[in-house]
Structures are given as C-alpha cells and as structure tokens.
Coordinates of C-alpha atoms in Angstrom, one line a residue:
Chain Q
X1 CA -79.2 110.5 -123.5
X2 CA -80.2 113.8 -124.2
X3 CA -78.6 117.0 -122.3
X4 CA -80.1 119.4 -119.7
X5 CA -80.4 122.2 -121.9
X6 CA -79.3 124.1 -118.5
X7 CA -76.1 122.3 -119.4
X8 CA -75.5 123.1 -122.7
X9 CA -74.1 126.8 -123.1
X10 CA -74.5 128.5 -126.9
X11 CA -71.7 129.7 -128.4
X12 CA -71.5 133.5 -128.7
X13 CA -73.9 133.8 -131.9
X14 CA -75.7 131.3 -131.7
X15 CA -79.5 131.5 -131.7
X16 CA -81.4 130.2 -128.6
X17 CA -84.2 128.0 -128.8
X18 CA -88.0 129.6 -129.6
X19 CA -91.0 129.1 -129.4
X20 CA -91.9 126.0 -128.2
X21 CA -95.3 125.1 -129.9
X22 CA -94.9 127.9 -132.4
X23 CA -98.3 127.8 -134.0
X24 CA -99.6 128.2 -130.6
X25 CA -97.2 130.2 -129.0
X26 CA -97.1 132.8 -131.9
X27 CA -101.1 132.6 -131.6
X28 CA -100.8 133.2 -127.9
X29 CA -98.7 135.8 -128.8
X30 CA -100.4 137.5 -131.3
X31 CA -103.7 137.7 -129.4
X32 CA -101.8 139.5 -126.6
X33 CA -100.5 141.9 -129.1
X34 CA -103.8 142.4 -130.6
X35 CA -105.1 143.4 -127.1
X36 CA -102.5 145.5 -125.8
X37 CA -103.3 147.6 -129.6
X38 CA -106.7 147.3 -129.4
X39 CA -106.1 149.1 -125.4
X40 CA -103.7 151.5 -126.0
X41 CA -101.9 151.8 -122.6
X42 CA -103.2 148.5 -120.9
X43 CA -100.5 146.4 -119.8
X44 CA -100.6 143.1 -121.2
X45 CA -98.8 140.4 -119.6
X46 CA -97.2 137.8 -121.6
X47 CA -96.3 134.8 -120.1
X48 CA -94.1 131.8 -120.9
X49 CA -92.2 133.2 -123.6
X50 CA -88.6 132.3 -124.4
X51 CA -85.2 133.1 -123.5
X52 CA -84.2 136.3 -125.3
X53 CA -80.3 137.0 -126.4
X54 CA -78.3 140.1 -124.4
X55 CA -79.6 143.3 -125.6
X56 CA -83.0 142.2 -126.3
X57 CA -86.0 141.5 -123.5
X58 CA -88.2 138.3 -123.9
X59 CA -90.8 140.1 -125.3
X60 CA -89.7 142.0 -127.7
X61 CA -88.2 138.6 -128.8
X62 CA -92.0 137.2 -128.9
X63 CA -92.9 140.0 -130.7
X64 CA -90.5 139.5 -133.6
X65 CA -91.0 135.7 -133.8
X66 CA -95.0 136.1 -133.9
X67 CA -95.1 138.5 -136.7
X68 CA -91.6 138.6 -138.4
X69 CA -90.6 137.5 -141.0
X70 CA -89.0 137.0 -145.2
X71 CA -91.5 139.6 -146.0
X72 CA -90.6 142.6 -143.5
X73 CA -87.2 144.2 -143.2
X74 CA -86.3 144.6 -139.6
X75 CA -84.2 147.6 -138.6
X76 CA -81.9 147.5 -134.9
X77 CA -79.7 150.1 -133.3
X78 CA -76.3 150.2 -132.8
X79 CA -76.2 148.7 -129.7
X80 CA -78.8 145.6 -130.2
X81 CA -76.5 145.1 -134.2
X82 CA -73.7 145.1 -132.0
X83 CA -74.5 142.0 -130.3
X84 CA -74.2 139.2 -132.5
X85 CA -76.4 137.0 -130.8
X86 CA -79.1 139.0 -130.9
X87 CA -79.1 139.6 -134.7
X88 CA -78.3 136.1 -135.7
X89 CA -81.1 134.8 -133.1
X90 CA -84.1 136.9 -134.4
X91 CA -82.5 136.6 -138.1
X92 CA -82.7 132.4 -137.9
X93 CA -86.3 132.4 -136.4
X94 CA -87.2 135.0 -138.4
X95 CA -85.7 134.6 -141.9
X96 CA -86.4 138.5 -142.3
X97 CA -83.4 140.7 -143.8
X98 CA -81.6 143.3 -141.6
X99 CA -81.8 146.6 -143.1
X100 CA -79.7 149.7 -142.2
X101 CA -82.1 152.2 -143.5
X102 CA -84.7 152.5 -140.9
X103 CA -86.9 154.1 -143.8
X104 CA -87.4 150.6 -145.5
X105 CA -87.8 149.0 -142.3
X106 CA -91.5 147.2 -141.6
X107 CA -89.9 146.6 -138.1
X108 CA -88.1 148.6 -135.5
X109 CA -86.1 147.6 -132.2
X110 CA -84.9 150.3 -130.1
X111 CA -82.4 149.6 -126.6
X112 CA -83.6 149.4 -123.4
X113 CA -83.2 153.8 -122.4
X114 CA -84.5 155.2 -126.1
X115 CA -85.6 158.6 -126.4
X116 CA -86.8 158.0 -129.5
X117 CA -84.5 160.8 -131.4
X118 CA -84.7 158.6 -134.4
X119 CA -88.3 157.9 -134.5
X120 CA -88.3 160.3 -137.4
X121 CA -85.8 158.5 -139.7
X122 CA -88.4 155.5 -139.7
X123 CA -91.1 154.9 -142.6
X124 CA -94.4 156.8 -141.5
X125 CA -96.2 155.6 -144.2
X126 CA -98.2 158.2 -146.8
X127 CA -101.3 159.7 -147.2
X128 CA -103.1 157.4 -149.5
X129 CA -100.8 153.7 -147.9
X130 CA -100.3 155.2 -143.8
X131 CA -100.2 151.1 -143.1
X132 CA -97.1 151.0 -144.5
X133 CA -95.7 152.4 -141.6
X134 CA -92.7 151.2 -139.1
X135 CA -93.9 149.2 -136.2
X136 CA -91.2 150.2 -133.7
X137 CA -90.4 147.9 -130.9
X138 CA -89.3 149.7 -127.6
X139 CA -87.8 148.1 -125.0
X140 CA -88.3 149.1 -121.7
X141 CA -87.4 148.5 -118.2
X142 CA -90.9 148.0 -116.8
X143 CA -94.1 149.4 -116.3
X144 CA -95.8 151.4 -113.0
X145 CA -93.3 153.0 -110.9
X146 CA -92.3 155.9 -112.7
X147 CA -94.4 159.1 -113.3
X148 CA -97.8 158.4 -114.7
X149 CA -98.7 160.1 -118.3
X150 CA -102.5 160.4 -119.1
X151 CA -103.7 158.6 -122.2
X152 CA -107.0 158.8 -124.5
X153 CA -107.8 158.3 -127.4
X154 CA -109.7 155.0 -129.3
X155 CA -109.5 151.8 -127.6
X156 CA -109.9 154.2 -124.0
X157 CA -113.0 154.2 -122.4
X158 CA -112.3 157.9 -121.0
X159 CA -108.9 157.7 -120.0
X160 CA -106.4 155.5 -119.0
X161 CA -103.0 156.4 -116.8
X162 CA -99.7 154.4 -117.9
X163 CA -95.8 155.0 -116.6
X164 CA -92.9 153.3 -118.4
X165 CA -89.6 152.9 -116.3
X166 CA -86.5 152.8 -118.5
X167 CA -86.7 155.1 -121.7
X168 CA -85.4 158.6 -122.4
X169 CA -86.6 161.9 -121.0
X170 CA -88.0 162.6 -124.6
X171 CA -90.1 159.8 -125.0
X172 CA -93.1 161.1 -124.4
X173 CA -92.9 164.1 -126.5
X174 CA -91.6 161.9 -129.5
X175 CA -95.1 160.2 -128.8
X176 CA -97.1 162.8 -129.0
X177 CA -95.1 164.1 -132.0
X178 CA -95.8 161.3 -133.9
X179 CA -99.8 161.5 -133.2
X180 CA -99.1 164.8 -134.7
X181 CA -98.8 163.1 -138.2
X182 CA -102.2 161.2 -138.1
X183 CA -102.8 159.0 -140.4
X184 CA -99.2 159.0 -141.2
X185 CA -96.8 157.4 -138.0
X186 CA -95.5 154.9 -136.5
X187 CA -96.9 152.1 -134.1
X188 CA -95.2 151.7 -131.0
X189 CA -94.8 148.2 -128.7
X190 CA -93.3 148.8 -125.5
X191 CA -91.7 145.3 -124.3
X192 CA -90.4 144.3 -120.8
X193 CA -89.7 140.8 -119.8
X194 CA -93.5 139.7 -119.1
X195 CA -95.3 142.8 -120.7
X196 CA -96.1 144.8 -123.7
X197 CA -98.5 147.8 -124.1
X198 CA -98.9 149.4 -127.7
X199 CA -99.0 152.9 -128.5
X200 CA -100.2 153.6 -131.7
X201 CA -100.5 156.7 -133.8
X202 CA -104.0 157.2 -132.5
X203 CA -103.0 157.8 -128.8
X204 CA -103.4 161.2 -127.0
X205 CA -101.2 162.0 -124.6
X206 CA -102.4 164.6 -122.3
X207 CA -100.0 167.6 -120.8
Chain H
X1 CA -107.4 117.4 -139.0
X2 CA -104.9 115.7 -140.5
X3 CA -102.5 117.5 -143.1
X4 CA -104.0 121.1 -142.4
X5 CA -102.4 123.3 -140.3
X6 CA -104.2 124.8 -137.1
X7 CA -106.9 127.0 -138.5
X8 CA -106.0 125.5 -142.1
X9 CA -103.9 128.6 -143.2
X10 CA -100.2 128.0 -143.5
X11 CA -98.3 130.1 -140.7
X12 CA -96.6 132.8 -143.2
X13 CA -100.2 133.6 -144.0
X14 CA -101.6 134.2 -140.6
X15 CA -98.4 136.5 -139.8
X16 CA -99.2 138.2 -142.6
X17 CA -103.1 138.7 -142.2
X18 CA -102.2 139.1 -138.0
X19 CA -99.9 142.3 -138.7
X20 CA -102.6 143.1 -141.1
X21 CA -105.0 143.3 -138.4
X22 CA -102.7 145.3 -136.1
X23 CA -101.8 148.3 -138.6
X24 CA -105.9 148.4 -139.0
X25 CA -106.4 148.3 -135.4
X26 CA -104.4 151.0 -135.4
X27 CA -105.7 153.5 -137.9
X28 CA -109.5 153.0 -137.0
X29 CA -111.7 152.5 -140.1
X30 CA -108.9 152.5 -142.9
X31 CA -108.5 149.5 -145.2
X32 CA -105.3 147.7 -145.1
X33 CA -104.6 145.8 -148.4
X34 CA -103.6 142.0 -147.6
X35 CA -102.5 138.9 -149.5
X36 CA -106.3 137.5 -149.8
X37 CA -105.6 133.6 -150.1
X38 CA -107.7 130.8 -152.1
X39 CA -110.4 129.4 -149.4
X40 CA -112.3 125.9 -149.5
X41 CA -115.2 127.9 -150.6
X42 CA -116.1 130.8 -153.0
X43 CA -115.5 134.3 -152.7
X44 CA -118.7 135.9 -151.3
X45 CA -119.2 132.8 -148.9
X46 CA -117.3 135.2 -146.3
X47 CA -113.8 134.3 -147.1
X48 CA -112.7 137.6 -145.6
X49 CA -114.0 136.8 -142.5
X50 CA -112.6 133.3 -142.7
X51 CA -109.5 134.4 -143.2
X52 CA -109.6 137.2 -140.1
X53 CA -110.8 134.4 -138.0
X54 CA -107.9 132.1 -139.1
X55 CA -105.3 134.5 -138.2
X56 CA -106.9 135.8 -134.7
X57 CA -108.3 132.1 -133.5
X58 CA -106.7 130.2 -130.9
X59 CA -107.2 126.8 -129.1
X60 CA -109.1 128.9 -125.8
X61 CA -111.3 130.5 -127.8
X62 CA -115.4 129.8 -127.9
X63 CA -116.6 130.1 -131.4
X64 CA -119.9 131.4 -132.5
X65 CA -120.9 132.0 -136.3
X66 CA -124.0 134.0 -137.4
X67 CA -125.2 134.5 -141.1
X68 CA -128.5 137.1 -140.9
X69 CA -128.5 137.2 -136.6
X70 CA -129.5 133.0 -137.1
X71 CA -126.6 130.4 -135.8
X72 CA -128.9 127.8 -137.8
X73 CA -128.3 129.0 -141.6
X74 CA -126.2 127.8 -144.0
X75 CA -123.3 129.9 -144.2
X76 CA -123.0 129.8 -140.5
X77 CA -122.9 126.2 -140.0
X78 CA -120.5 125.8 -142.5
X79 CA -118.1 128.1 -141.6
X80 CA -118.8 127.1 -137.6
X81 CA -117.7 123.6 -138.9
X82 CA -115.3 124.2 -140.9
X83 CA -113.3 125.7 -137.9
X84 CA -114.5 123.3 -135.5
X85 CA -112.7 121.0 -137.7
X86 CA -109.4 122.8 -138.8
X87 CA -108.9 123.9 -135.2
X88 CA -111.0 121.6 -132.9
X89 CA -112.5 124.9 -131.0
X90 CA -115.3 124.6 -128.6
X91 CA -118.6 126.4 -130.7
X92 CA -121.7 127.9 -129.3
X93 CA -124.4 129.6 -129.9
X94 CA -124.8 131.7 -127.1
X95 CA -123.7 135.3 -127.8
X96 CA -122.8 135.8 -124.0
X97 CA -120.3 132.4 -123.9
X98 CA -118.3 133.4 -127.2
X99 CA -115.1 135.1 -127.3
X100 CA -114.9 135.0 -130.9
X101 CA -117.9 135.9 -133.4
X102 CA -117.9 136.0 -136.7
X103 CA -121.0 137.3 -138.4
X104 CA -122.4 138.0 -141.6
X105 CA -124.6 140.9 -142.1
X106 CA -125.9 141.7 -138.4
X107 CA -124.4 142.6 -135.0
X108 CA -126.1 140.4 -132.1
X109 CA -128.8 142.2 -130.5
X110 CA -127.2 141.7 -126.7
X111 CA -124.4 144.3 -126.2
X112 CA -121.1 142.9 -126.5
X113 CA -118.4 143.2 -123.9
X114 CA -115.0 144.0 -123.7
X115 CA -112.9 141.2 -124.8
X116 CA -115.0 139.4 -127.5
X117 CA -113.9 140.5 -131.1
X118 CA -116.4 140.3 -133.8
X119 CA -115.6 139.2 -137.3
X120 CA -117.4 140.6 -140.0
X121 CA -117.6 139.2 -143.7
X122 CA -117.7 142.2 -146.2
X123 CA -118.1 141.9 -149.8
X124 CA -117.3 145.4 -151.1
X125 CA -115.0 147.2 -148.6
X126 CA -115.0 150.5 -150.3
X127 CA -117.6 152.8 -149.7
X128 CA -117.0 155.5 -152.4
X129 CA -116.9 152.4 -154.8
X130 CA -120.5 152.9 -156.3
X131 CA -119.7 156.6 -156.7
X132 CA -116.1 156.6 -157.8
X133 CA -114.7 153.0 -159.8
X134 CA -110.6 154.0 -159.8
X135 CA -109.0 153.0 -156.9
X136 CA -106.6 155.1 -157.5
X137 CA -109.0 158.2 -156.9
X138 CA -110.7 156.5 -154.0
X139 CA -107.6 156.4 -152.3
X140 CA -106.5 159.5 -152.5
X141 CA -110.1 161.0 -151.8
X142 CA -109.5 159.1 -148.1
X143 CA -106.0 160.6 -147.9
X144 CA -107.4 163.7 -148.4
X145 CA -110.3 163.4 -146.5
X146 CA -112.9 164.5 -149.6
X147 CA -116.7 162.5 -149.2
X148 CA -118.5 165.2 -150.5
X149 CA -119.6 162.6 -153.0
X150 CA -121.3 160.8 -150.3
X151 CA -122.6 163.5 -148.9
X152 CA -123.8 164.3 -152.0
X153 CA -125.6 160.7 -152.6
X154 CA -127.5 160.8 -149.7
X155 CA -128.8 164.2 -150.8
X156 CA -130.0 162.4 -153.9
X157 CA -131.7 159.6 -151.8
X158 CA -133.6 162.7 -149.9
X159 CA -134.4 165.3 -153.2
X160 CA -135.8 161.6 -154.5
X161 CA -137.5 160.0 -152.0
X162 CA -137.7 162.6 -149.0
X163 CA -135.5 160.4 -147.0
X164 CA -132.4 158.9 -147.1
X165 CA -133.4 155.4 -148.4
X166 CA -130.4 153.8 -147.4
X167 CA -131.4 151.0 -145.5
X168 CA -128.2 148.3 -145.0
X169 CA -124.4 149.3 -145.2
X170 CA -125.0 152.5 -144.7
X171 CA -121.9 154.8 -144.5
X172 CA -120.2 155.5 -141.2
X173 CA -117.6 157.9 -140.1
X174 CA -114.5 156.0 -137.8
X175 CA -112.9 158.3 -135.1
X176 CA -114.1 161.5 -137.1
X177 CA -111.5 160.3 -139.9
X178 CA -112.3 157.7 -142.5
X179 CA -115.3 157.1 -144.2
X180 CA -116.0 153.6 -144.0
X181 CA -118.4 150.8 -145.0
X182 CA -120.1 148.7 -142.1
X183 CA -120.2 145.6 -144.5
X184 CA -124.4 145.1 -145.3
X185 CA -125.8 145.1 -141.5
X186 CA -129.0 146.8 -141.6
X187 CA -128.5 150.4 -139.9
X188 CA -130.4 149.2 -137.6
X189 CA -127.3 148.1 -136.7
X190 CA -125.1 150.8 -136.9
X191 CA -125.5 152.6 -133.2
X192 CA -124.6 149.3 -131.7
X193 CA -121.2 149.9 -133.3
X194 CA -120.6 153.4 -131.8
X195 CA -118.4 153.0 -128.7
X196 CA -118.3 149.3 -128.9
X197 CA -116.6 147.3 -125.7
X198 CA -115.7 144.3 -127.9
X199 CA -112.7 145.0 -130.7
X200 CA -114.6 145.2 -134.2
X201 CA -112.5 143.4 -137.2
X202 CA -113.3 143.6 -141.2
X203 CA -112.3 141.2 -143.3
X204 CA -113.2 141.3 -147.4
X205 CA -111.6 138.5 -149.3
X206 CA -111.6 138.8 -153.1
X207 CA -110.9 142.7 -152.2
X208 CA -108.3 141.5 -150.7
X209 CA -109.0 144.2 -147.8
X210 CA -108.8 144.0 -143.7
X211 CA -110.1 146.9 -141.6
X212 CA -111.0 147.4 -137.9
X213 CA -112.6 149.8 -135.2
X214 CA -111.0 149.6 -131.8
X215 CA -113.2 148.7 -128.9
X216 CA -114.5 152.6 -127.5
X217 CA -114.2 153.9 -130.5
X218 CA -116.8 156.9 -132.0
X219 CA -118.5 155.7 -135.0
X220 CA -121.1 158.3 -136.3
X221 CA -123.2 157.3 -139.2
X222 CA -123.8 159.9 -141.7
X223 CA -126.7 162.0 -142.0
X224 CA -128.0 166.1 -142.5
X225 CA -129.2 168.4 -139.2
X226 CA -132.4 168.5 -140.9
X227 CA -132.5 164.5 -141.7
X228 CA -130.7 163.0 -138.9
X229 CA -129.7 159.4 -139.1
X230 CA -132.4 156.9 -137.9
X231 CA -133.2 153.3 -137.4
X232 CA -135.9 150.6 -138.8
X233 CA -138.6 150.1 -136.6
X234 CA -141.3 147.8 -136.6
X235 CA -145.2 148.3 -135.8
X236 CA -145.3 144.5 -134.6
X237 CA -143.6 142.8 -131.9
X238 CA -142.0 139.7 -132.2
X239 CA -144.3 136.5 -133.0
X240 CA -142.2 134.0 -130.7
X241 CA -140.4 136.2 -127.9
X242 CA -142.5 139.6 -127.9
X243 CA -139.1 141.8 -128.1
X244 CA -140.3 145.0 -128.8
X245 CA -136.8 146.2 -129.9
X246 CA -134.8 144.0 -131.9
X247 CA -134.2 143.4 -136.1
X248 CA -136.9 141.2 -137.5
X249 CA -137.6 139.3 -140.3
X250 CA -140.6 139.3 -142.1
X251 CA -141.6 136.0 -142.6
X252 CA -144.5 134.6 -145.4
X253 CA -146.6 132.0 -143.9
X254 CA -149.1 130.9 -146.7
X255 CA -151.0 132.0 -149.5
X256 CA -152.9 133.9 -148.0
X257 CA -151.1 136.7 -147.2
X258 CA -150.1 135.4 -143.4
X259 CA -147.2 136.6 -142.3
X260 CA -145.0 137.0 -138.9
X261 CA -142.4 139.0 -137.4
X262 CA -139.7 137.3 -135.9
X263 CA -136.4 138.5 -134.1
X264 CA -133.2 137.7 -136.6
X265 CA -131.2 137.2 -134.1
X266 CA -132.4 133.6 -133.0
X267 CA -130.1 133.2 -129.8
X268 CA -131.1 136.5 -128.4
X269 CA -134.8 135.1 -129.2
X270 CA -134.4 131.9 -127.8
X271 CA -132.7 133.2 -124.5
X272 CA -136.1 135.3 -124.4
X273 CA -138.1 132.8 -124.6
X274 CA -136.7 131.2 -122.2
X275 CA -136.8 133.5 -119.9
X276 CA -140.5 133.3 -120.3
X277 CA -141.0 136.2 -122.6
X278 CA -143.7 134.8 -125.2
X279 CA -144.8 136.1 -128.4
X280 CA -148.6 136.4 -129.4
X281 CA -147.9 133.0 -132.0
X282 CA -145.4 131.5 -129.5
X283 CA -145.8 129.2 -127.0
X284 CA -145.5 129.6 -123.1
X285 CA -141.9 127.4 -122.3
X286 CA -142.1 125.4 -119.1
X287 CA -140.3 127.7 -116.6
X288 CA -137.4 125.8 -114.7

C-alpha cells in the first residue's frame, strides 16, 4: 500500500518531489517565464508548482527546474547554501554544479529581503557575448502592496506600474544601475509563491 | 508518437534553446548563439524555426504554419504536420485562432495581438554578413555599435539605381541598438514589425543563431532623410478578394502573357472573401 505522501516526512536534506509531469510542467513553466520577460513588470502567476525546500519560494524552485541544469553553474547566498535542503533539492533535480564565484555563475538566487549589493560581483556578460550574462533569481515576498515604481521600456506599451513587497531599500537603484550597463547586465526574475515578473537589462525605471 | 519525446527534441535541448530564447528576449535584436541540433529535415527547410517552436510549444497551444503568407505550401504542411504529430497540437489556419505561428518569409497581413508569438525561419542571421565574412569582426562591429557599412551599402543601391533596391530582408534597427536582419519578408513587411503586440522569435538553424524583438518594441528600418524607407505597392488589386492593401503574388496564367495578382497571405484572402469581398477574376461566395 502506498503512503500518504502527507505522511511521509523527508529527512533534513533530502530533496522533495518535482515536477510532476516534467515535460509539461517545465513547458508550463517556461511559457510563463517567457511572458513575464517578454512584459517586463507584468505579474505572472504560476500555478500548480511544487513544494519548495526552507529558504527557497515555489517559484523560484520552478524556475530552476525548468531551465537548470549540467550546463549552467548556479550560484546561492549564504543563507539559501546554508540550508542543506535547499541545495541538495535544486542540485538532484537539476544536476547543475554549485559555484562560489558568482562571476562564473549562469544562475543566481538571492534571499527573500536582497538589496541586491552583490549584483555587481555577478557575470554581466561583454560587449561582443552580453548573453552570457547571470540570470539572477530574486525572491520576494509578494507583489502590489508596497510603493509602486514606474516602468518602460520594450515589452511596455507606454508604461506599466509594479511594487515588490519584501526586498531591500536598494533594490531599485541596483535595477536601474544595471540598465546602466546596456547591453552588458544581468536578467532579473522576481519569484513569490504563485508569481514571477522579470526585469531585464532593458527596463527603465522612472524617478 | 511513440519513442519521440513531446515536440521530438530531447528535454536538455529545449532548456537549452528555452534559456536561449529568454537572454534574446532580453537584449532585443541581438543574436544569441545556441546548440543548433540535427532535424528530420535539411538545413534551409526552417530548422531554426523548428527548433524555436520545439522549445516554446506546449499541449494548449493552436498551431498555424505559413511558408510565403500560404498555409497550403509545402514547407508549411510539413512542418504543421510534423508538430501535429510529435506533439498532437490542435492546427489551424486561421491567423486570428493561433497562439503559435511560425512563418517563413512573411508576417500575416491581419495585425497580431498580444499573446501570439511568431516564429520566424532565418537562413542567414547576420546582417553585416554580405559586407563583412569574419565573425569575429561582425561581432565586435555590434558591440561597438559600427553599421556604417550598411549605411554605406544602401548608399550604393541609391548612387546605382536611384533607390535603395532592397526589396526583402531589408535591415532593421531593434530598440535604437542592434542592427538586425528581419529573415527574407518582403519590407513590405517590415512596419508591421514596429511596435508589434505579439512577442517576435528568430530562429536560424545551421547558424546555429536565436534572436527576438519583445512585443512593443521600436523597430525602424533603415533608410536616408532624403530616401526614406518605403513599401511595395501594387497598381492592381487582388484578383480573388479585391484587397487593395496586402503582399501579392504575381501569378502567370498562360502563354499568353495572362497574369493575376493575388494576396500571399491566403487565410487573410479567404476570410475576405468570405466576408463577401470579391475580386474582378473571383467569384461572388454565397453569403451565410
């Protein structure tokens, strides 16, 4: 007879199921992603997505199962590396190595509360290869709620308003920092629970 | 199918093609080198495309294929086929139903709305290619921003023809940033592509090269004050619907030297017609 997964409790380190259908799921996934890049600022709810470990949300989980994997070095701050279970989860789904230079890393995720101080440490990419950029993952507490930042840019009919609850009082100026660099940055995904929205190098953020 | 995976790429392959996809969405109009697999079919059959589809396609999606504007053409019914069968998608012709396109060498004539993406097949990526062979230089002429070259080409076309003769794939400039190549739609075409709702996608396979342009997005073709930029047009209208406004073909009906005009696009035609718009050869369609 099989168990109640309800019933069964992982021990500390252990990774937690999934996706359930994966080709599907990281398809569903993906297609969310692509929208919430292709709308810079538009909230894009994702729904059904597994269980995340402490220290990570479910989808910034989602994220890293969709599109990580042997091929990109994924990079985690102290306090996300500190929990086992969230390493070892996204490592045995993933199969990607865990790097401690966040210059080689092809993904980034940052702690619920990030200012983003260490956005410059990442890879931005050069001149001539700017897609060789970080993709860093922000976790977040939630979206609306907070104090609204205007946004434009490509992907923005004329303008768009977004607020993010749960990151640092520098976040926003790290962001426009980075669109300073253009073509060179980073791409940003913002993950709640049920959400993302993506903030690439292209965004304007308006005073 | 049996023994193929959804989409017949393998999984790694669409992760890799998907964050592909998402760095290019990102940086609008420059060309993100990917891992260009072997396809059932030859390079220059629209492998790049096939491959883009593969990695964005999903079991909600509605399907349309277009090779030339026509849903009816070889290329298009294989590849529309070939997905139907690797992924079991529903298909259709109608511009207006389909959430996914993927076209070679034209952009449908009705406007596209937010949320459909459009795939497009492109054989040679590179716009300075013809001018300048290294890559190596190429690249570092878009780092640095240099298309004088280009500039300089489309001089030539004018100090030679007293135009610019460019007629298809004609150059465009992505978020006042990187020169890019629209893949061979006629610049007819190339308006349509300026502040697009739908999300554009590029895909060139034995390039090995995946580019986008984000939906509301400014893509201004290039040109002189003195010689703007300007379209095709047409003295005739077309044969079978009437359009005054849309791509045609040119179409050789005997020996004689018959011909007729007809619109490329053959859904936007047909949804014409059957609206009971008719062409001085076509024929009046029963109204419903």
């Amino acid at each position: 007879m099989l168990m109640n997964s309800q019933d069964v409790r992982p021990l500390p380190g252990q990774p937690l199921p999934g996706f359930a259908v994966p080709v599907h799921d990281s398809q569903r996934v993906f297609r969310g992603i692509l929208d919430a890049m292709a709308h810079p600022g538009k909230i894009v709810e994702l729904t059904d997505l597994p269980d995340a470990p402490k220290a990570l949300n479910k989808a910034s989980v989602a994220v890293c199962l969709a599109l990580v994997d042997f091929e990109t070095p994924l990079w985690a701050d102290d306090a996300i590396s500190a929990q086992a279970q969230a390493v070892t989860h996204i490592q045995f789904h993933c199969g990607c190595p865990i790097t401690t230079a966040p210059e080689k890393a092809r993904f980034a995720l940052l702690s619920q509360g990030t200012d983003l101080t260490s956005l410059k440490a990442f890879c931005h990419g050069t001149d001539e290869r700017p897609d060789l950029s970080t993709t860093v993952i922000v976790q977040a507490e939630g979206f609306g709620g907070g104090e609204d930042v205007r946004l434009s840019g490509p992907g923005i009919k004329t303008e768009t308003t977004l607020s993010i609850t749960g990151v640092g009082t520098g976040f926003w100026q790290a962001v426009r920092d980075n669109a300073q660099r253009f073509p060179r940055g980073v791409d940003l995904m913002i993950c709640t629970d049920e959400a993302i929205v993506c903030l690439p190098r292209t965004i304007e953020v308006e005073d | 199918m049996d023994g193929y995976n959804f989409a017949y790429l393998d999984e790694q392959t669409k992760r890799m093609i998907r964050r592909a996809i998402l760095k290019a969405v990102a940086i609008p109009g420059y060309q993100v080198p990917f891992g260009s697999r072997e396809m059932p079919l030859p390079y220059g059959w629209g492998t790049g495309g096939i491959q883009v589809t593969a990695g964005v396609i999903g079991q909600d999606d509605v399907l349309k294929v277009i090779d030339q504007g026509a849903d009816d053409t070889t290329n298009a019914v294989s590849i529309r086929r070939f997905f139907a069968r690797t992924t079991g998608v529903k298909t259709t012709e109608k511009t207006t139903e389909a959430t996914l396109i993927q076209t070679r060498h034209r952009i449908p004539e009705r406007p596209l709305s937010e949320g459909q993406i459009l795939v497009y097949q492109v054989p040679i990526p590179e716009p300075l290619r013809w001018l300048e062979p290294r890559e190596t230089e190429t690249r570092k002429m878009h780092a640095l921003q240099e298309y004088g070259i280009m500039h300089v080409k489309l001089y030539e076309d004018i100090a030679r023809f007293g135009r610019i003769a460019t007629s298809y794939d004609y150059p465009v400039v992505v978020n006042d940033r990187y020169l890019m190549k629209p893949s061979p739609i006629p610049k007819f075409d190339n308006p349509k592509m300026d502040n697009m709702p739908a999300l554009q996608l590029f895909g060139a396979g034995r390039e090995k090269r995946i580019y986008a342009i984000p939906p509301y997005t400014k893509v201004k073709s290039l040109d002189f004050d003195d010689h703007p930029f300007e379209i095709q047009q047409w003295d005739e209208n077309c044969a079978l619907c009437g359009s005054e406004n849309s791509y045609l073909d040119e179409v050789v009906m005997d020996d004689q030297g018959g011909r007729m005009f007809v619109c490329s696009d053959t859904d936007h035609c047909e949804s014409r017609q059957s609206d009971g718009h008719v062409g001085p050869m076509g024929t009046q369609q029963a109204a419903e």
